[in-house]
mmCIF file of C-alpha atoms in Angstrom:
data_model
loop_
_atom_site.group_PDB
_atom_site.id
_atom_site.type_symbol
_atom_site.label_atom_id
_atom_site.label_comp_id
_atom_site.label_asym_id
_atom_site.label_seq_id
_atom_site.Cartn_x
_atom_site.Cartn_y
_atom_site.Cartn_z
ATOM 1 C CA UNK A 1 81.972 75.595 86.547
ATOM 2 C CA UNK A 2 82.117 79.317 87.125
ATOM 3 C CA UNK A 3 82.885 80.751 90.326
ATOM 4 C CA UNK A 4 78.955 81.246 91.458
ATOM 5 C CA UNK A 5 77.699 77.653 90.861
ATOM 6 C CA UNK A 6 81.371 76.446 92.463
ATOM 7 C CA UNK A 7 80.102 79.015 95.618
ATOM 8 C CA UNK A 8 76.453 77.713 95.680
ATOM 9 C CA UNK A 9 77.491 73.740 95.544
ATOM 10 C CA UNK A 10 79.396 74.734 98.644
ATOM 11 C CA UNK A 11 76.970 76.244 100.602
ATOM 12 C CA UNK A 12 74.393 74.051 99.920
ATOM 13 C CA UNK A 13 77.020 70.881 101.711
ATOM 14 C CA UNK A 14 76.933 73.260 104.466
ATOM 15 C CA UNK A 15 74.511 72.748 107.269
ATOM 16 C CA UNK A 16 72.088 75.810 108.088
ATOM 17 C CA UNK A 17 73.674 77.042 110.984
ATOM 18 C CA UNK A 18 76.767 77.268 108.589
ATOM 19 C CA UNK A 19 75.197 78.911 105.543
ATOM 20 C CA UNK A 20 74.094 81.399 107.882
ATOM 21 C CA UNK A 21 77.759 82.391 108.979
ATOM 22 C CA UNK A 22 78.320 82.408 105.474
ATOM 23 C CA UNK A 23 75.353 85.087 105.332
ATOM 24 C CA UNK A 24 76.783 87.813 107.897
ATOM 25 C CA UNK A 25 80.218 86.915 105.616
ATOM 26 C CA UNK A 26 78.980 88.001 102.538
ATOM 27 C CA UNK A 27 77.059 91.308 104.606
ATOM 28 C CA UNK A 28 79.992 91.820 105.888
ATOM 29 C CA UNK A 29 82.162 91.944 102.729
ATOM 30 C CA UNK A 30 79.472 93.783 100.766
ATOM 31 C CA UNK A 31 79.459 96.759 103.425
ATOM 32 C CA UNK A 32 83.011 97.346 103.107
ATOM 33 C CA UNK A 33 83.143 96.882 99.213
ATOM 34 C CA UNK A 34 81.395 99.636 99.070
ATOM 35 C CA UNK A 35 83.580 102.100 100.809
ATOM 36 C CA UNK A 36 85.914 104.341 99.437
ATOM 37 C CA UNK A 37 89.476 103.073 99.879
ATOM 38 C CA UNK A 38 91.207 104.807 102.622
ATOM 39 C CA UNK A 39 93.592 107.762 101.768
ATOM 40 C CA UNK A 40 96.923 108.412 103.736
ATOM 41 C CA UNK A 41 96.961 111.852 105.663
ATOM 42 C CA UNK A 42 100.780 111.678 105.382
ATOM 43 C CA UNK A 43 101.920 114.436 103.743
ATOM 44 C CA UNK A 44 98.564 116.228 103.997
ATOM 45 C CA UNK A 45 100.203 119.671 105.355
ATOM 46 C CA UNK A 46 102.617 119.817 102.573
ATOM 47 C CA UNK A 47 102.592 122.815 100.799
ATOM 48 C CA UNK A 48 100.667 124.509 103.001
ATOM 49 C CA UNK A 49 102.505 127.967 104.160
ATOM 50 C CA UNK A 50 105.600 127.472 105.386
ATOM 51 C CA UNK A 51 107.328 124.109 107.412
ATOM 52 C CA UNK A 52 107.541 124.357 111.291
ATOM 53 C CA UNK A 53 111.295 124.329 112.303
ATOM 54 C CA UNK A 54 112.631 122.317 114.875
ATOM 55 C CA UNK A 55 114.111 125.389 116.950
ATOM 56 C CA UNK A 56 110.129 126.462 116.644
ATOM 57 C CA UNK A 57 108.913 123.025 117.963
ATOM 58 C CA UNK A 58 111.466 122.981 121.000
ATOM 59 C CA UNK A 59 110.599 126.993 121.668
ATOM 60 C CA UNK A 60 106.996 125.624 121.804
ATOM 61 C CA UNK A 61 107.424 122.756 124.324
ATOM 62 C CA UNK A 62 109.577 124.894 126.222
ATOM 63 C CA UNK A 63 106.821 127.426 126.608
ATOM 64 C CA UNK A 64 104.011 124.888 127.225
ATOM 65 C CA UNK A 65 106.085 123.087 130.031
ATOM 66 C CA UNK A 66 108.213 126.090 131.674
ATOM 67 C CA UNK A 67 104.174 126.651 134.394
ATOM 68 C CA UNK A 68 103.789 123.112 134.952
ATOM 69 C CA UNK A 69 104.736 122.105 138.037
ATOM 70 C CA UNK A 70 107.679 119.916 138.764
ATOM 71 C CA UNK A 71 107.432 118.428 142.125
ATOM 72 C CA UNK A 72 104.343 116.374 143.776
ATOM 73 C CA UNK A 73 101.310 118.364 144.465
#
């Protein structure tokens, strides 16, 4: 027995109500076989200009957060 007929026997034991779970199963895997596979973004900035130093990063904050307010309103 090949895979398919082993598949059908099965689903034919099954009662309705449970072939039709099997049905929004099989929807459900043929939707996302169908999509590409998901890339990482890590790295996706790399080799783009030059890197952001950390003495840039803590300048930035620093500017961002020296307005905001410290105490309650």
């Amino acid at each position: 027995m090949n895979v398919e007929q082993i598949v059908l026997s099965k689903l034919r034991a099954l009662p309705e109500q449970e072939q039709e779970k099997v049905l929004d199963y099989l929807a459900t895997l043929e939707a996302t076989a169908h999509k590409p596979p998901r890339v990482s973004s890590y790295g996706l900035w790399a080799g783009i200009g030059e890197a952001i130093t950390e003495q840039e990063i803590d300048d930035a904050r620093a500017e961002l957060w020296r307005e905001f307010p410290r105490e309650g309103y």
